mmCIF file of C-alpha atoms and ligand atoms in Angstrom:
data_model
loop_
_atom_site.group_PDB
_atom_site.id
_atom_site.type_symbol
_atom_site.label_atom_id
_atom_site.label_comp_id
_atom_site.label_asym_id
_atom_site.label_seq_id
_atom_site.Cartn_x
_atom_site.Cartn_y
_atom_site.Cartn_z
ATOM 1 C CA MET A 91 5.380 -22.166 -0.145
ATOM 2 C CA ALA A 92 4.484 -18.562 -0.316
ATOM 3 C CA ARG A 93 6.032 -16.787 -3.242
ATOM 4 C CA ILE A 94 6.597 -13.096 -3.629
ATOM 5 C CA GLN A 95 8.646 -11.663 -6.395
ATOM 6 C CA ILE A 96 11.271 -9.093 -5.579
ATOM 7 C CA PRO A 97 13.844 -7.318 -7.722
ATOM 8 C CA LYS A 98 15.397 -9.013 -10.696
ATOM 9 C CA ILE A 99 18.674 -10.198 -9.315
ATOM 10 C CA PRO A 100 19.890 -11.281 -11.733
ATOM 11 C CA SER A 101 16.903 -12.449 -13.792
ATOM 12 C CA SER A 102 13.156 -12.463 -13.541
ATOM 13 C CA GLU A 103 13.148 -15.516 -11.324
ATOM 14 C CA ILE A 104 10.352 -15.937 -8.862
ATOM 15 C CA THR A 105 11.665 -15.682 -5.353
ATOM 16 C CA PRO A 106 10.356 -17.986 -2.664
ATOM 17 C CA GLU A 107 9.399 -16.378 0.611
ATOM 18 C CA HIS A 108 12.392 -17.651 2.555
ATOM 19 C CA VAL A 109 14.628 -15.929 0.048
ATOM 20 C CA TYR A 110 12.852 -12.576 0.015
ATOM 21 C CA LEU A 111 12.721 -12.504 3.773
ATOM 22 C CA ASN A 112 16.487 -12.983 3.870
ATOM 23 C CA ARG A 113 17.376 -10.568 1.168
ATOM 24 C CA ARG A 114 16.906 -7.449 3.174
ATOM 25 C CA SER A 115 20.528 -6.641 3.841
ATOM 26 C CA LEU A 116 21.163 -6.927 0.124
ATOM 27 C CA MET A 117 18.352 -4.476 -0.486
ATOM 28 C CA LYS A 118 19.954 -2.033 1.869
ATOM 29 C CA GLY A 119 22.956 -1.926 -0.440
ATOM 30 C CA ALA A 120 20.674 -1.541 -3.427
ATOM 31 C CA GLY A 121 18.961 1.358 -1.705
ATOM 32 C CA LEU A 122 22.210 3.308 -1.702
ATOM 33 C CA ALA A 123 22.712 2.768 -5.394
ATOM 34 C CA LEU A 124 19.118 3.713 -5.977
ATOM 35 C CA GLY A 125 19.622 6.982 -4.191
ATOM 36 C CA ALA A 126 22.236 7.849 -6.761
ATOM 37 C CA ALA A 127 19.896 6.962 -9.594
ATOM 38 C CA ALA A 128 17.130 9.049 -8.088
ATOM 39 C CA LEU A 129 19.427 12.063 -7.896
ATOM 40 C CA ALA A 130 20.374 11.546 -11.489
ATOM 41 C CA ALA A 131 16.698 11.446 -12.385
ATOM 42 C CA CYS A 132 16.265 14.883 -10.863
ATOM 43 C CA ARG A 133 19.011 16.313 -13.013
ATOM 44 C CA MET A 134 17.957 14.631 -16.213
ATOM 45 C CA PRO A 135 14.275 14.681 -17.070
ATOM 46 C CA GLU A 136 14.716 12.029 -19.742
ATOM 47 C CA MET A 137 15.535 9.589 -16.986
ATOM 48 C CA GLU A 138 11.964 9.846 -15.782
ATOM 49 C CA GLU A 139 11.381 7.071 -18.262
ATOM 50 C CA VAL A 140 13.826 4.735 -16.546
ATOM 51 C CA ALA A 141 11.388 3.162 -14.170
ATOM 52 C CA GLY A 142 8.785 2.578 -16.809
ATOM 53 C CA SER A 143 10.972 1.222 -19.561
ATOM 54 C CA GLY A 144 13.846 -0.341 -17.701
ATOM 55 C CA GLU A 145 16.134 1.287 -20.247
ATOM 56 C CA THR A 146 18.819 3.740 -19.379
ATOM 57 C CA GLU A 147 22.019 4.923 -20.940
ATOM 58 C CA SER A 148 23.256 6.328 -17.673
ATOM 59 C CA ALA A 149 26.384 5.072 -15.988
ATOM 60 C CA ASP A 150 24.585 5.847 -12.737
ATOM 61 C CA GLN A 151 22.320 2.866 -13.151
ATOM 62 C CA PRO A 152 22.573 0.691 -10.064
ATOM 63 C CA GLU A 153 23.879 -2.785 -10.629
ATOM 64 C CA THR A 154 20.845 -4.117 -8.833
ATOM 65 C CA THR A 155 17.990 -3.033 -11.028
ATOM 66 C CA LEU A 156 14.559 -2.778 -9.536
ATOM 67 C CA ALA A 157 11.309 -3.431 -11.308
ATOM 68 C CA GLU A 158 11.636 -2.815 -15.011
ATOM 69 C CA ALA A 159 9.905 -3.671 -18.242
ATOM 70 C CA GLY A 160 9.363 -7.381 -18.513
ATOM 71 C CA THR A 161 9.119 -7.877 -14.769
ATOM 72 C CA THR A 162 5.950 -9.608 -13.620
ATOM 73 C CA ASP A 163 4.255 -10.459 -10.397
ATOM 74 C CA GLU A 164 4.599 -14.031 -9.108
ATOM 75 C CA LEU A 165 1.561 -15.027 -11.164
ATOM 76 C CA GLY A 166 3.279 -13.935 -14.371
ATOM 77 C CA ASP A 167 1.290 -10.761 -14.951
ATOM 78 C CA PRO A 168 3.093 -7.592 -16.056
ATOM 79 C CA LEU A 169 3.502 -4.585 -13.818
ATOM 80 C CA ASN A 170 1.363 -1.580 -14.456
ATOM 81 C CA THR A 171 3.353 1.354 -15.771
ATOM 82 C CA PHE A 172 4.586 4.195 -13.606
ATOM 83 C CA ASP A 173 2.249 6.411 -15.591
ATOM 84 C CA GLN A 174 -0.812 4.286 -14.844
ATOM 85 C CA ILE A 175 0.016 3.950 -11.160
ATOM 86 C CA THR A 176 0.532 7.689 -10.709
ATOM 87 C CA ASN A 177 -2.398 8.950 -12.794
ATOM 88 C CA TYR A 178 -5.338 6.780 -11.753
ATOM 89 C CA ASN A 179 -5.778 7.190 -8.031
ATOM 90 C CA ASN A 180 -8.290 7.095 -5.266
ATOM 91 C CA TYR A 181 -7.472 9.867 -2.832
ATOM 92 C CA TYR A 182 -10.679 11.569 -1.749
ATOM 93 C CA GLU A 183 -8.812 14.254 0.175
ATOM 94 C CA PHE A 184 -7.942 15.666 -3.247
ATOM 95 C CA SER A 185 -10.752 14.499 -5.527
ATOM 96 C CA THR A 186 -13.180 11.692 -6.189
ATOM 97 C CA ASP A 187 -12.108 11.896 -9.844
ATOM 98 C CA LYS A 188 -9.335 9.314 -10.193
ATOM 99 C CA GLN A 189 -7.762 11.115 -13.103
ATOM 100 C CA ALA A 190 -7.775 14.505 -11.361
ATOM 101 C CA VAL A 191 -5.925 13.429 -8.203
ATOM 102 C CA ALA A 192 -2.401 13.619 -9.661
ATOM 103 C CA ARG A 193 -2.827 17.207 -10.807
ATOM 104 C CA LEU A 194 -4.528 18.369 -7.609
ATOM 105 C CA ALA A 195 -1.961 16.661 -5.378
ATOM 106 C CA GLU A 196 1.025 17.928 -7.359
ATOM 107 C CA GLY A 197 3.433 19.775 -5.093
ATOM 108 C CA TYR A 198 1.607 18.812 -1.915
ATOM 109 C CA PRO A 199 4.278 19.194 0.773
ATOM 110 C CA THR A 200 5.300 15.813 2.176
ATOM 111 C CA SER A 201 8.708 16.668 3.638
ATOM 112 C CA PRO A 202 9.481 17.068 6.442
ATOM 113 C CA TRP A 203 6.904 14.611 7.743
ATOM 114 C CA THR A 204 6.524 12.889 11.059
ATOM 115 C CA VAL A 205 4.537 9.857 12.147
ATOM 116 C CA GLU A 206 3.413 9.596 15.740
ATOM 117 C CA VAL A 207 3.346 6.020 17.023
ATOM 118 C CA GLY A 208 1.673 5.578 20.368
ATOM 119 C CA GLY A 209 -1.199 4.201 22.358
ATOM 120 C CA LEU A 210 -0.639 0.827 24.004
ATOM 121 C CA VAL A 211 3.091 0.517 23.360
ATOM 122 C CA ASN A 212 6.114 0.421 25.630
ATOM 123 C CA ASN A 213 8.113 2.848 23.501
ATOM 124 C CA PRO A 214 5.925 5.548 21.995
ATOM 125 C CA GLY A 215 7.692 7.914 19.633
ATOM 126 C CA THR A 216 7.391 10.446 16.878
ATOM 127 C CA TYR A 217 9.472 9.523 13.866
ATOM 128 C CA ASP A 218 10.629 11.544 10.941
ATOM 129 C CA VAL A 219 9.952 9.535 7.787
ATOM 130 C CA ASP A 220 13.547 10.034 6.653
ATOM 131 C CA ASP A 221 14.654 8.379 9.895
ATOM 132 C CA LEU A 222 12.250 5.477 9.389
ATOM 133 C CA ARG A 223 13.802 4.924 5.965
ATOM 134 C CA LYS A 224 17.225 4.683 7.615
ATOM 135 C CA MET A 225 16.083 2.554 10.544
ATOM 136 C CA PHE A 226 14.656 -0.212 8.398
ATOM 137 C CA ASP A 227 15.754 -2.026 5.290
ATOM 138 C CA ILE A 228 13.694 -0.828 2.363
ATOM 139 C CA GLU A 229 12.570 -3.720 0.198
ATOM 140 C CA GLU A 230 10.774 -3.910 -3.111
ATOM 141 C CA ARG A 231 7.457 -5.772 -3.079
ATOM 142 C CA ILE A 232 5.541 -6.416 -6.253
ATOM 143 C CA TYR A 233 1.911 -6.611 -5.189
ATOM 144 C CA ARG A 234 -1.500 -6.627 -6.786
ATOM 145 C CA LEU A 235 -3.752 -3.775 -5.639
ATOM 146 C CA ARG A 236 -7.442 -4.625 -5.947
ATOM 147 C CA CYS A 237 -9.842 -1.740 -5.415
ATOM 148 C CA VAL A 238 -13.289 -2.530 -4.051
ATOM 149 C CA GLU A 239 -14.580 -0.758 -7.180
ATOM 150 C CA ALA A 240 -13.283 -3.801 -9.136
ATOM 151 C CA TRP A 241 -10.243 -2.413 -10.907
ATOM 152 C CA SER A 242 -6.730 -3.606 -10.160
ATOM 153 C CA MET A 243 -3.069 -2.958 -10.849
ATOM 154 C CA VAL A 244 0.301 -4.605 -10.232
ATOM 155 C CA ILE A 245 2.595 -2.205 -8.386
ATOM 156 C CA PRO A 246 6.271 -2.468 -7.424
ATOM 157 C CA TRP A 247 6.247 -0.856 -3.995
ATOM 158 C CA MET A 248 9.213 0.085 -1.844
ATOM 159 C CA GLY A 249 8.766 -0.137 1.887
ATOM 160 C CA PHE A 250 9.375 -2.019 5.110
ATOM 161 C CA PRO A 251 7.286 -4.513 7.075
ATOM 162 C CA ILE A 252 5.058 -2.970 9.733
ATOM 163 C CA SER A 253 6.355 -5.711 12.010
ATOM 164 C CA ASP A 254 9.754 -3.947 11.948
ATOM 165 C CA LEU A 255 8.189 -0.818 13.398
ATOM 166 C CA LEU A 256 6.169 -2.817 15.927
ATOM 167 C CA ALA A 257 9.363 -4.491 17.092
ATOM 168 C CA VAL A 258 10.709 -1.048 17.977
ATOM 169 C CA VAL A 259 7.628 0.387 19.704
ATOM 170 C CA GLU A 260 6.675 -2.905 21.402
ATOM 171 C CA PRO A 261 2.896 -3.229 21.609
ATOM 172 C CA LYS A 262 1.643 -4.053 25.097
ATOM 173 C CA SER A 263 -0.180 -7.326 25.516
ATOM 174 C CA GLU A 264 -3.568 -5.559 25.719
ATOM 175 C CA ALA A 265 -3.142 -4.039 22.258
ATOM 176 C CA GLN A 266 -5.482 -5.705 19.769
ATOM 177 C CA TYR A 267 -5.596 -3.320 16.816
ATOM 178 C CA LEU A 268 -3.645 -0.661 14.989
ATOM 179 C CA ARG A 269 -5.457 2.539 14.179
ATOM 180 C CA PHE A 270 -3.975 4.620 11.345
ATOM 181 C CA GLU A 271 -4.739 8.235 10.533
ATOM 182 C CA THR A 272 -4.085 10.320 7.417
ATOM 183 C CA ILE A 273 -3.071 13.959 7.748
ATOM 184 C CA LEU A 274 -5.907 16.417 8.481
ATOM 185 C CA ASP A 275 -5.284 19.491 6.361
ATOM 186 C CA PRO A 276 -8.435 21.104 4.956
ATOM 187 C CA GLU A 277 -6.447 24.071 3.704
ATOM 188 C CA GLY A 278 -4.153 21.932 1.619
ATOM 189 C CA MET A 279 -6.633 19.220 0.676
ATOM 190 C CA PRO A 280 -9.682 20.366 -1.284
ATOM 191 C CA GLY A 281 -11.633 17.172 -0.590
ATOM 192 C CA GLN A 282 -11.415 17.698 3.164
ATOM 193 C CA ARG A 283 -12.508 21.292 2.705
ATOM 194 C CA ASN A 284 -15.366 20.665 0.305
ATOM 195 C CA SER A 285 -16.814 17.317 1.293
ATOM 196 C CA SER A 286 -18.341 17.210 4.747
ATOM 197 C CA PHE A 287 -19.962 13.886 3.943
ATOM 198 C CA TYR A 288 -16.821 12.099 5.136
ATOM 199 C CA GLU A 289 -15.499 12.223 8.675
ATOM 200 C CA TRP A 290 -11.980 13.446 8.115
ATOM 201 C CA PRO A 291 -9.272 12.502 8.724
ATOM 202 C CA TYR A 292 -9.251 9.200 6.872
ATOM 203 C CA VAL A 293 -8.889 6.387 9.395
ATOM 204 C CA GLU A 294 -8.101 2.722 8.887
ATOM 205 C CA GLY A 295 -7.309 -0.223 11.099
ATOM 206 C CA LEU A 296 -5.761 -3.660 11.244
ATOM 207 C CA ARG A 297 -5.694 -6.360 13.843
ATOM 208 C CA VAL A 298 -2.226 -6.645 15.397
ATOM 209 C CA ASP A 299 -1.736 -10.128 13.961
ATOM 210 C CA GLU A 300 -2.701 -8.893 10.489
ATOM 211 C CA ALA A 301 -0.171 -6.090 10.806
ATOM 212 C CA MET A 302 2.467 -8.616 11.862
ATOM 213 C CA ASN A 303 1.989 -10.621 8.660
ATOM 214 C CA PRO A 304 5.129 -10.253 6.526
ATOM 215 C CA LEU A 305 3.095 -9.064 3.535
ATOM 216 C CA ALA A 306 1.881 -5.945 5.387
ATOM 217 C CA ILE A 307 4.225 -3.060 4.699
ATOM 218 C CA LEU A 308 4.483 0.658 5.134
ATOM 219 C CA GLY A 309 5.169 1.877 1.612
ATOM 220 C CA THR A 310 7.551 4.754 0.995
ATOM 221 C CA GLY A 311 8.125 4.428 -2.736
ATOM 222 C CA LEU A 312 7.294 2.701 -5.976
ATOM 223 C CA TYR A 313 9.340 1.862 -9.057
ATOM 224 C CA GLY A 314 12.390 2.658 -6.961
ATOM 225 C CA LYS A 315 11.418 6.300 -6.393
ATOM 226 C CA ASP A 316 9.900 8.046 -3.418
ATOM 227 C CA LEU A 317 6.103 8.031 -3.450
ATOM 228 C CA LEU A 318 4.391 10.906 -5.210
ATOM 229 C CA PRO A 319 1.641 12.729 -3.299
ATOM 230 C CA GLN A 320 -1.147 11.034 -5.263
ATOM 231 C CA ASN A 321 0.025 7.606 -4.052
ATOM 232 C CA GLY A 322 0.116 8.658 -0.411
ATOM 233 C CA ALA A 323 3.541 10.213 0.062
ATOM 234 C CA PRO A 324 5.592 10.040 2.073
ATOM 235 C CA ILE A 325 4.296 6.899 3.817
ATOM 236 C CA ARG A 326 1.206 4.743 3.329
ATOM 237 C CA LEU A 327 -0.044 1.335 4.270
ATOM 238 C CA VAL A 328 0.050 -1.518 1.751
ATOM 239 C CA VAL A 329 -1.973 -4.643 2.605
ATOM 240 C CA PRO A 330 -2.323 -6.468 -0.700
ATOM 241 C CA TRP A 331 -4.846 -9.123 0.370
ATOM 242 C CA LYS A 332 -7.388 -6.458 1.309
ATOM 243 C CA TYR A 333 -9.383 -4.061 -0.820
ATOM 244 C CA GLY A 334 -7.441 -0.932 -1.694
ATOM 245 C CA PHE A 335 -9.271 1.336 0.726
ATOM 246 C CA LYS A 336 -7.530 -0.361 3.641
ATOM 247 C CA SER A 337 -4.188 0.907 2.302
ATOM 248 C CA ILE A 338 -4.417 4.313 3.948
ATOM 249 C CA LYS A 339 -2.272 7.102 2.506
ATOM 250 C CA SER A 340 -0.107 9.860 3.967
ATOM 251 C CA ILE A 341 -0.090 8.502 7.514
ATOM 252 C CA VAL A 342 0.636 10.850 10.429
ATOM 253 C CA LYS A 343 -0.466 8.683 13.324
ATOM 254 C CA ILE A 344 -0.466 5.011 14.300
ATOM 255 C CA GLU A 345 -2.041 4.021 17.602
ATOM 256 C CA LEU A 346 -2.191 0.641 19.276
ATOM 257 C CA VAL A 347 -5.658 0.219 20.779
ATOM 258 C CA THR A 348 -7.948 -2.375 22.342
ATOM 259 C CA GLU A 349 -11.116 -1.557 20.376
ATOM 260 C CA GLN A 350 -11.669 -2.235 16.706
ATOM 261 C CA PRO A 351 -11.140 1.136 14.980
ATOM 262 C CA THR A 352 -14.008 2.610 12.984
ATOM 263 C CA SER A 353 -12.622 3.427 9.563
ATOM 264 C CA LEU A 354 -13.743 6.402 7.503
ATOM 265 C CA TRP A 355 -15.538 3.994 5.191
ATOM 266 C CA MET A 356 -17.258 2.107 7.999
ATOM 267 C CA ALA A 357 -18.526 5.430 9.339
ATOM 268 C CA ALA A 358 -19.672 6.556 5.880
ATOM 269 C CA ALA A 359 -21.316 3.303 4.737
ATOM 270 C CA GLY A 360 -20.774 0.452 7.159
ATOM 271 C CA HIS A 361 -23.131 -1.883 5.303
ATOM 272 C CA GLU A 362 -20.900 -1.605 2.213
ATOM 273 C CA TYR A 363 -17.419 -1.371 3.712
ATOM 274 C CA GLY A 364 -16.525 -3.517 6.687
ATOM 275 C CA PHE A 365 -13.495 -3.652 8.916
ATOM 276 C CA TYR A 366 -11.872 -6.708 7.337
ATOM 277 C CA ALA A 367 -12.308 -5.877 3.651
ATOM 278 C CA ASN A 368 -10.452 -8.987 2.559
ATOM 279 C CA VAL A 369 -10.570 -9.443 -1.198
ATOM 280 C CA ASN A 370 -13.154 -12.171 -1.679
ATOM 281 C CA PRO A 371 -14.741 -13.047 -5.027
ATOM 282 C CA THR A 372 -17.605 -14.870 -3.304
ATOM 283 C CA VAL A 373 -18.782 -11.961 -1.158
ATOM 284 C CA ASN A 374 -20.276 -9.257 -3.303
ATOM 285 C CA HIS A 375 -20.437 -5.583 -2.586
ATOM 286 C CA PRO A 376 -24.125 -4.739 -2.058
ATOM 287 C CA ARG A 377 -24.146 -2.824 -5.330
ATOM 288 C CA TRP A 378 -21.914 -4.982 -7.537
ATOM 289 C CA SER A 379 -20.286 -8.379 -7.926
ATOM 290 C CA GLN A 380 -16.729 -8.878 -6.731
ATOM 291 C CA ALA A 381 -16.223 -12.045 -8.786
ATOM 292 C CA THR A 382 -14.228 -10.315 -11.509
ATOM 293 C CA GLU A 383 -12.085 -7.239 -11.951
ATOM 294 C CA ARG A 384 -10.647 -4.975 -14.610
ATOM 295 C CA ARG A 385 -6.847 -4.863 -14.668
ATOM 296 C CA ILE A 386 -5.888 -1.342 -15.652
ATOM 297 C CA GLY A 387 -4.386 -1.448 -19.147
ATOM 298 C CA GLU A 388 -6.148 -4.676 -20.098
ATOM 299 C CA ARG A 389 -9.251 -5.366 -22.133
ATOM 300 C CA GLY A 390 -11.962 -7.480 -20.651
ATOM 301 C CA ARG A 391 -12.127 -8.755 -17.126
ATOM 302 C CA ARG A 392 -10.249 -11.316 -15.117
ATOM 303 C CA GLU A 393 -11.329 -13.449 -12.211
ATOM 304 C CA THR A 394 -10.753 -12.064 -8.771
ATOM 305 C CA LEU A 395 -8.683 -14.359 -6.562
ATOM 306 C CA MET A 396 -9.425 -15.206 -2.951
ATOM 307 C CA PHE A 397 -7.409 -12.859 -0.727
ATOM 308 C CA ASN A 398 -6.250 -11.274 -3.989
ATOM 309 C CA GLY A 399 -4.059 -14.314 -4.650
ATOM 310 C CA TYR A 400 -2.347 -14.282 -1.238
ATOM 311 C CA GLU A 401 -4.432 -17.031 0.344
ATOM 312 C CA GLU A 402 -1.446 -19.204 1.254
ATOM 313 C CA GLN A 403 0.152 -16.370 3.161
ATOM 314 C CA VAL A 404 -2.861 -14.966 4.999
ATOM 315 C CA ALA A 405 -5.682 -17.521 5.290
ATOM 316 C CA TYR A 406 -4.473 -18.594 8.763
ATOM 317 C CA LEU A 407 -5.451 -15.156 10.075
ATOM 318 C CA TYR A 408 -9.130 -15.849 9.448
ATOM 319 C CA GLU A 409 -9.540 -19.459 10.503
ATOM 320 C CA GLY A 410 -12.895 -19.857 12.207
ATOM 321 C CA LEU A 411 -14.046 -16.394 11.146
ATOM 322 C CA ASP A 412 -17.222 -16.112 9.089
ATOM 323 C CA LEU A 413 -16.052 -14.040 6.125
ATOM 324 C CA VAL A 414 -19.609 -13.208 5.084
ATOM 325 C CA VAL A 415 -20.406 -11.611 8.412
ATOM 326 C CA ASN A 416 -16.903 -10.197 8.783
ATOM 327 C CA TYR A 417 -16.784 -8.584 5.349
HETATM 328 N N1 MTE B 914 -6.119 8.830 2.896
HETATM 329 C C1 MTE B 914 -6.622 8.087 1.919
HETATM 330 N N2 MTE B 914 -6.120 6.863 1.689
HETATM 331 C C2 MTE B 914 -6.616 6.106 0.692
HETATM 332 C C3 MTE B 914 -7.710 6.557 -0.092
HETATM 333 C C4 MTE B 914 -8.230 7.854 0.177
HETATM 334 O O1 MTE B 914 -9.174 8.337 -0.471
HETATM 335 N N3 MTE B 914 -7.647 8.599 1.175
HETATM 336 N N4 MTE B 914 -8.252 5.732 -1.071
HETATM 337 C C5 MTE B 914 -8.034 4.284 -0.908
HETATM 338 C C6 MTE B 914 -8.457 3.512 -2.058
HETATM 339 S S1 MTE B 914 -10.135 3.328 -2.286
HETATM 340 C C7 MTE B 914 -7.582 2.887 -2.889
HETATM 341 S S2 MTE B 914 -8.110 1.853 -4.119
HETATM 342 C C8 MTE B 914 -6.114 3.115 -2.759
HETATM 343 C C9 MTE B 914 -5.557 3.595 -4.072
HETATM 344 O O2 MTE B 914 -4.154 3.708 -3.994
HETATM 345 P P1 MTE B 914 -3.356 4.275 -5.243
HETATM 346 O O3 MTE B 914 -4.014 5.551 -5.680
HETATM 347 O O4 MTE B 914 -1.963 4.478 -4.768
HETATM 348 O O5 MTE B 914 -3.463 3.228 -6.329
HETATM 349 O O6 MTE B 914 -5.795 4.082 -1.752
HETATM 350 C C10 MTE B 914 -6.583 3.978 -0.569
HETATM 351 N N5 MTE B 914 -6.065 4.870 0.440
HETATM 352 MO MO1 MO B 915 -10.376 1.562 -3.699
#
């Protein structure tokens, strides 16, 4: 069976899918406790270390601890640190320099923030992200993120399944795809101002059935804290079986459409970046092999796994599809 690890309750056991899918009400309770911890972190800078080390002296620590030192993904690999995840980023709206994004995105205003959900749906709506967080149970999902550039990390995301949102807006039967858009803000985002090579805003897409897969989430946090701007605050897509560029950041619009959306990367270099972008060690990028990857924080390289290790959960989506043509 599919296995996804979620918070250590009470130990670092690996949680089978049927358990994590049923643990959402529990997580809702944990979310309240977490809120308290997050407030405490604001008051006490030393608590910034909590997420990374798993150590805290505070009485405010929730009984249900989220990802902490020693936690691994379901394959037994350690999480990347909060520091690594928040200081090595692809976010071209700010910079193409992965180590410059955090500094350039610091203080970028992400609250209040609304997401417009429309197109071919019965119940279109514009949602404040704070309301989305209350409408849905926020879960922790420890996922591998594999960038098409061949580096990877293990990240403990917080978020909710996109299927929860789709259940509310009710796609019409004609809807085939979701089209996601990042905020367009050339004044606030130097990359949008300075690089006319890309067709801003950043756009991505999923087939409706891909979006309905339980692994596909809208991420609102990581390591139990709200997302920082460099990771796509306040809300971004997380689709762990696809190359990282599919996981579009800082979403302001989601439309249900009939036509396959043209992503920013398809428009910029369609022969290198296709619509599907499923992690696949046997289909190379035109300029480099995808057979191996560099896990941030590790020496050497490791083998890249089909669908980034989520084959059991997602392979059914691509039955009969030629993955070389549909790269
Ligand atoms: N809007 C937007 N979303 C984006 C990107 C971007 O440049 N702009 N980069 C993508 C790429 S290439 C990757 S690998 C991931 C990186 O996510 P992270 O910085 O949170 O690790 O974000 C993706 N989402
Ligand atoms: Mo990427």
